[in-house]
XYZ file of C-alpha atoms in Angstrom:
384
model
C 29.983 135.248 135.191
C 27.130 136.961 136.806
C 29.440 138.155 139.613
C 32.098 139.046 137.362
C 30.252 141.718 135.943
C 28.748 142.630 138.714
C 32.051 143.670 139.968
C 32.958 145.482 136.672
C 29.407 147.037 136.569
C 30.122 148.172 140.486
C 33.583 149.823 140.018
C 32.747 151.586 136.660
C 29.477 153.147 138.309
C 31.350 153.968 141.436
C 34.010 155.607 138.529
C 31.202 157.559 136.789
C 30.195 158.999 139.741
C 33.162 160.322 140.812
C 33.441 161.680 137.308
C 30.307 163.305 137.431
C 30.949 165.285 141.076
C 33.704 166.774 139.408
C 32.176 167.143 135.819
C 34.892 165.858 134.257
C 34.443 167.224 130.432
C 37.565 165.462 128.285
C 36.450 163.469 125.266
C 37.260 159.828 124.155
C 37.140 159.932 120.450
C 35.355 163.192 120.456
C 32.699 161.503 122.966
C 32.340 163.184 126.283
C 33.917 160.555 129.137
C 30.610 160.825 131.132
C 28.297 159.974 128.565
C 31.093 157.403 127.087
C 30.542 155.529 130.505
C 26.931 155.916 130.612
C 26.429 153.974 127.223
C 29.368 151.216 128.120
C 27.203 150.738 131.764
C 23.951 150.228 129.836
C 25.351 148.206 127.251
C 27.087 145.599 129.329
C 24.094 145.541 131.661
C 21.649 144.493 128.803
C 24.183 141.908 127.730
C 24.922 140.748 131.518
C 21.113 140.328 132.183
C 17.846 141.380 130.998
C 15.637 140.218 134.310
C 15.828 143.739 135.584
C 13.365 145.028 133.430
C 10.564 146.296 135.525
C 7.339 147.588 133.668
C 6.889 150.949 135.795
C 10.296 151.860 134.829
C 9.409 150.955 131.101
C 5.932 153.190 131.480
C 8.152 156.351 133.145
C 10.684 155.962 130.248
C 8.132 155.868 127.493
C 5.988 158.674 129.050
C 9.285 161.036 128.997
C 9.844 160.178 125.210
C 6.264 160.893 124.811
C 6.116 164.258 126.723
C 9.744 165.566 125.524
C 8.588 164.394 122.123
C 5.837 167.185 122.079
C 8.300 169.432 123.437
C 10.870 169.002 120.683
C 7.924 169.160 118.189
C 6.865 172.367 119.852
C 10.173 173.847 119.577
C 10.732 173.142 116.128
C 7.445 174.705 115.081
C 8.268 178.271 116.737
C 11.552 177.866 114.756
C 14.107 177.091 117.413
C 17.615 175.707 116.079
C 17.697 171.813 116.567
C 21.368 172.217 118.015
C 19.985 174.665 120.886
C 16.753 172.167 121.325
C 19.099 169.143 121.574
C 21.377 170.678 124.184
C 18.351 170.304 126.421
C 17.854 166.979 125.751
C 21.321 166.026 126.690
C 21.016 165.827 130.528
C 18.273 162.949 129.919
C 21.041 160.808 129.182
C 21.476 160.249 132.773
C 18.684 157.920 132.691
C 20.666 155.473 130.800
C 21.959 154.534 134.475
C 18.581 152.886 135.333
C 19.346 149.565 133.862
C 22.889 149.539 136.033
C 21.331 150.537 138.848
C 18.656 148.136 138.575
C 20.960 145.440 138.082
C 23.358 146.330 140.856
C 20.833 146.455 143.552
C 20.578 142.880 143.388
C 23.949 142.491 144.591
C 25.108 145.578 146.488
C 23.129 147.954 148.692
C 22.336 151.210 147.266
C 23.534 152.728 150.348
C 27.104 151.830 148.613
C 26.652 154.296 146.017
C 25.515 157.376 147.977
C 28.416 156.894 150.325
C 30.737 156.649 146.799
C 28.729 160.111 146.120
C 29.523 161.890 149.350
C 33.154 160.861 149.721
C 33.620 162.242 146.089
C 32.053 165.261 147.524
C 34.234 166.053 150.540
C 36.942 165.423 147.759
C 35.413 168.248 145.870
C 35.473 170.371 149.010
C 39.307 169.443 149.912
C 40.024 170.796 146.431
C 38.150 173.835 147.009
C 39.670 174.270 150.092
C 43.479 174.292 148.287
C 42.312 176.281 145.169
C 40.909 179.182 148.006
C 44.456 179.257 149.587
C 45.754 179.448 146.509
C 43.829 182.558 145.446
C 44.461 184.159 148.560
C 48.094 183.718 148.990
C 49.346 183.197 145.105
C 46.364 184.892 143.372
C 48.757 184.745 139.946
C 48.841 180.877 139.688
C 44.746 181.561 140.541
C 44.474 183.399 136.936
C 46.731 180.516 134.943
C 43.797 177.649 136.855
C 41.172 180.121 135.655
C 42.005 179.478 132.098
C 43.296 175.972 132.097
C 39.749 173.811 132.733
C 35.525 174.645 132.855
C 35.218 173.000 136.526
C 36.465 175.949 138.841
C 36.486 179.993 138.487
C 38.109 182.476 140.591
C 36.703 185.985 141.414
C 38.930 188.082 143.412
C 36.817 190.127 145.845
C 38.146 192.442 148.591
C 38.013 190.426 151.672
C 38.204 186.704 150.203
C 38.625 185.466 146.622
C 35.747 183.618 145.677
C 35.905 180.308 144.258
C 32.942 179.169 141.901
C 32.603 175.406 140.969
C 30.028 174.599 138.946
C 29.127 171.300 140.970
C 29.331 172.930 144.516
C 25.656 172.180 144.650
C 26.522 168.751 145.327
C 27.768 170.040 149.020
C 24.094 170.265 150.337
C 23.416 166.665 149.802
C 26.695 165.454 151.626
C 25.580 167.693 154.172
C 22.214 166.033 154.442
C 24.029 162.400 154.356
C 25.906 163.367 157.048
C 23.297 164.232 159.265
C 21.132 161.425 158.450
C 24.133 158.597 158.483
C 27.111 159.813 160.769
C 26.628 160.135 164.868
C 28.849 161.279 167.680
C 31.393 163.669 166.992
C 32.186 163.149 163.474
C 28.890 164.354 162.634
C 29.308 167.556 164.107
C 32.681 168.027 162.528
C 31.561 167.258 159.594
C 28.475 169.235 159.500
C 30.567 172.263 161.003
C 32.769 171.536 157.782
C 30.520 171.724 155.282
C 28.773 174.635 156.683
C 31.752 176.849 156.766
C 32.191 175.656 153.344
C 29.202 176.687 152.177
C 29.451 179.994 153.640
C 33.253 180.801 152.476
C 31.809 179.633 148.555
C 29.947 183.109 148.956
C 26.913 181.335 147.044
C 23.534 182.612 148.529
C 21.698 179.665 147.352
C 23.755 176.877 148.682
C 24.001 178.677 151.989
C 20.432 178.973 152.153
C 19.921 175.436 151.613
C 22.271 174.176 154.148
C 20.355 176.609 156.729
C 16.981 175.746 155.711
C 17.687 171.906 156.145
C 19.650 172.483 159.338
C 16.329 174.431 160.723
C 14.109 171.833 159.172
C 16.181 168.694 161.132
C 16.149 170.477 164.209
C 12.057 171.292 164.000
C 11.340 167.385 163.105
C 13.515 166.511 166.316
C 11.611 169.562 168.319
C 14.763 171.262 169.317
C 12.724 174.423 169.217
C 15.462 176.807 171.444
C 18.620 175.478 169.011
C 16.078 176.945 166.264
C 15.473 180.087 168.416
C 19.369 180.926 168.494
C 20.157 179.825 164.846
C 17.638 182.437 163.719
C 18.888 185.029 166.341
C 22.501 184.465 164.917
C 21.332 184.875 161.730
C 19.433 187.840 161.931
C 22.332 189.506 164.269
C 24.409 188.546 161.474
C 22.822 189.911 159.063
C 22.299 193.162 160.457
C 25.796 193.617 161.682
C 26.741 193.099 157.807
C 24.719 195.707 156.299
C 26.736 198.780 155.742
C 29.735 196.776 155.549
C 31.367 195.103 152.370
C 30.322 191.780 153.510
C 27.874 191.653 150.759
C 29.826 193.602 148.018
C 29.128 195.053 145.074
C 29.841 192.207 143.008
C 27.632 189.830 144.665
C 24.895 192.511 144.929
C 25.283 193.004 140.928
C 24.616 189.556 140.263
C 21.365 189.571 141.942
C 20.301 192.893 140.114
C 21.309 190.778 137.092
C 18.630 188.136 137.942
C 16.033 190.430 138.602
C 16.692 191.918 135.171
C 16.432 188.466 133.681
C 12.844 187.929 135.224
C 11.542 191.170 134.194
C 12.771 190.800 130.635
C 11.724 187.124 130.132
C 8.195 187.829 131.648
C 7.481 190.825 129.572
C 8.713 189.266 126.367
C 6.292 186.563 126.236
C 2.869 187.281 124.459
C -0.603 185.621 125.775
C -0.732 182.295 123.651
C 3.336 181.831 125.310
C 1.883 182.420 128.809
C 0.183 178.775 128.157
C 2.806 177.010 125.569
C 5.811 178.808 126.041
C 8.674 179.880 123.577
C 10.081 176.388 123.755
C 13.340 174.957 124.078
C 16.004 176.452 122.736
C 14.486 180.068 122.366
C 16.950 182.735 122.546
C 16.527 185.747 125.077
C 17.889 188.663 123.376
C 19.720 191.177 125.807
C 18.325 189.697 129.104
C 19.942 191.802 131.114
C 22.198 194.916 131.454
C 25.045 192.921 129.980
C 23.076 192.853 126.550
C 23.790 189.537 125.986
C 21.765 187.061 124.272
C 21.317 183.529 125.893
C 19.112 180.178 126.002
C 19.689 179.604 129.635
C 19.041 182.138 132.424
C 20.124 181.715 135.735
C 16.658 181.805 137.405
C 15.428 178.029 136.701
C 11.544 178.294 137.673
C 11.369 181.502 135.290
C 13.325 179.396 132.767
C 11.139 176.328 132.810
C 8.118 179.222 132.742
C 9.642 180.375 129.713
C 10.149 177.026 127.859
C 6.930 175.530 128.556
C 4.027 178.016 129.783
C 1.541 176.810 132.043
C 0.841 173.719 130.259
C 3.898 172.546 128.582
C 5.924 173.060 131.814
C 4.277 169.720 132.914
C 5.853 167.470 130.264
C 9.677 169.034 131.604
C 8.437 168.236 135.528
C 7.698 164.540 134.371
C 11.721 163.980 134.667
C 12.624 166.872 137.184
C 9.853 166.792 139.767
C 7.050 164.188 139.542
C 9.501 161.164 140.544
C 10.168 163.480 143.667
C 6.494 163.503 144.580
C 6.233 159.806 144.691
C 9.497 159.321 146.232
C 8.533 161.695 149.189
C 5.125 159.803 149.613
C 7.056 156.607 149.963
C 9.630 157.886 152.123
C 6.775 158.947 154.851
C 4.612 156.156 154.531
C 7.789 153.554 154.262
C 9.584 155.361 156.881
C 12.644 154.808 154.616
C 15.392 156.446 155.577
C 17.895 156.185 152.445
C 14.971 157.194 150.271
C 14.057 160.202 152.665
C 17.837 161.469 151.967
C 17.327 160.968 147.942
C 14.611 162.641 148.472
C 15.702 165.675 150.599
C 18.972 165.571 148.431
C 17.254 166.143 145.118
C 14.750 169.218 146.988
C 18.044 170.791 148.122
C 19.087 171.073 144.257
C 15.565 172.239 143.378
C 16.074 174.814 146.175
C 19.672 175.684 145.190
C 18.341 176.279 141.291
C 15.914 179.313 142.189
C 18.339 181.607 141.597
C 20.969 179.267 139.695
C 20.580 176.901 136.472
C 21.973 173.569 138.550
C 18.835 171.865 137.568
C 19.049 171.792 133.727
C 22.578 170.024 134.275
C 21.683 166.301 134.113
C 24.448 165.101 136.276
C 23.395 167.814 138.760
C 19.537 168.204 138.087
C 18.793 164.325 137.178
C 21.142 162.561 139.223
C 19.297 161.834 141.954
C 15.770 161.407 140.255
C 17.463 158.548 138.408
C 18.701 156.975 141.587
C 15.350 157.670 143.033
C 13.448 156.018 140.404
C 15.299 153.240 140.351
C 15.495 152.426 143.870
C 11.766 153.085 144.113
C 11.381 150.189 140.858
C 13.759 147.731 142.775
C 12.357 148.436 146.638
C 8.952 148.551 146.319
C 7.870 147.338 142.863
C 10.482 144.697 142.249
C 7.911 142.120 141.166
C 5.694 144.550 138.613
């Protein structure tokens, strides 16, 4: 019976990973399908077996509940709308995966689910390539695609259309996986494929994260000559592109808007809010030249500071960053390759979030954190 349930849970989890990478948002009986799978996985795990429960995981979950309860109360007292506050709590539902991961790790290798994720990402890159070709050769069809779903947006620039996929940040963790788990000719072909996709995506943060990891990987293996040639190539490419329309006006305008958001948000905070923030769900009125009012801004670190200030930001970091520190320490001390890849993957999402709000989506910002917590709980504290 347990083997049969494990088999079903395994397939459901792989399906969830695929849905998460492709950000499927359609609903079943008014309930988003990804959250439906989260609840189903968690419920089936509790019915199957409760031996997966780990004391340290329980402490982590209750710490999160306490920290976010304080944030919720403070945000309500600040007068923020409950609906807007709950919008930031919804990503935490990804932690419903913890019971299923702890249970499945007893019967399947954790690497199996990382492989499922990477395969899904390469399918996403394939979709990106197809949409880019359509936008270039059949632009009228791309206009139709823009209005038919939420995953992909197509913008038309002078040299090359820009295809924006909201989960494309997952390209960087896939690139990291290839570096650590592939070898021979296949490794370099897939690395090149990922790098080209990152550049063509015209998303600075993703390109920067890929380049940063390549340099880190080369330095780690003491390939300093390769580092020199790559840096020389990058500097030369930048100097060559200056004055051309490679860095087009639309992209430059996006950078300017992010600068305006940072300046306006910091000016909008009074002295008390520097320590406690404005709470979750606080609107920023006329935050840039577009004169729009939003509760989410693109520069994630500034967004974090605006929500919790110096003190309450720690409450948010309990979910988004502290497990990364523990995972990084254990990866170094235990020389655990899988944990190293997971930690670097989460770090890459954080780096990309320096100029994009990827981190605030549970499916992106907390996906690897959830796996890290489960992996640490099972591998290092299985008898706790």
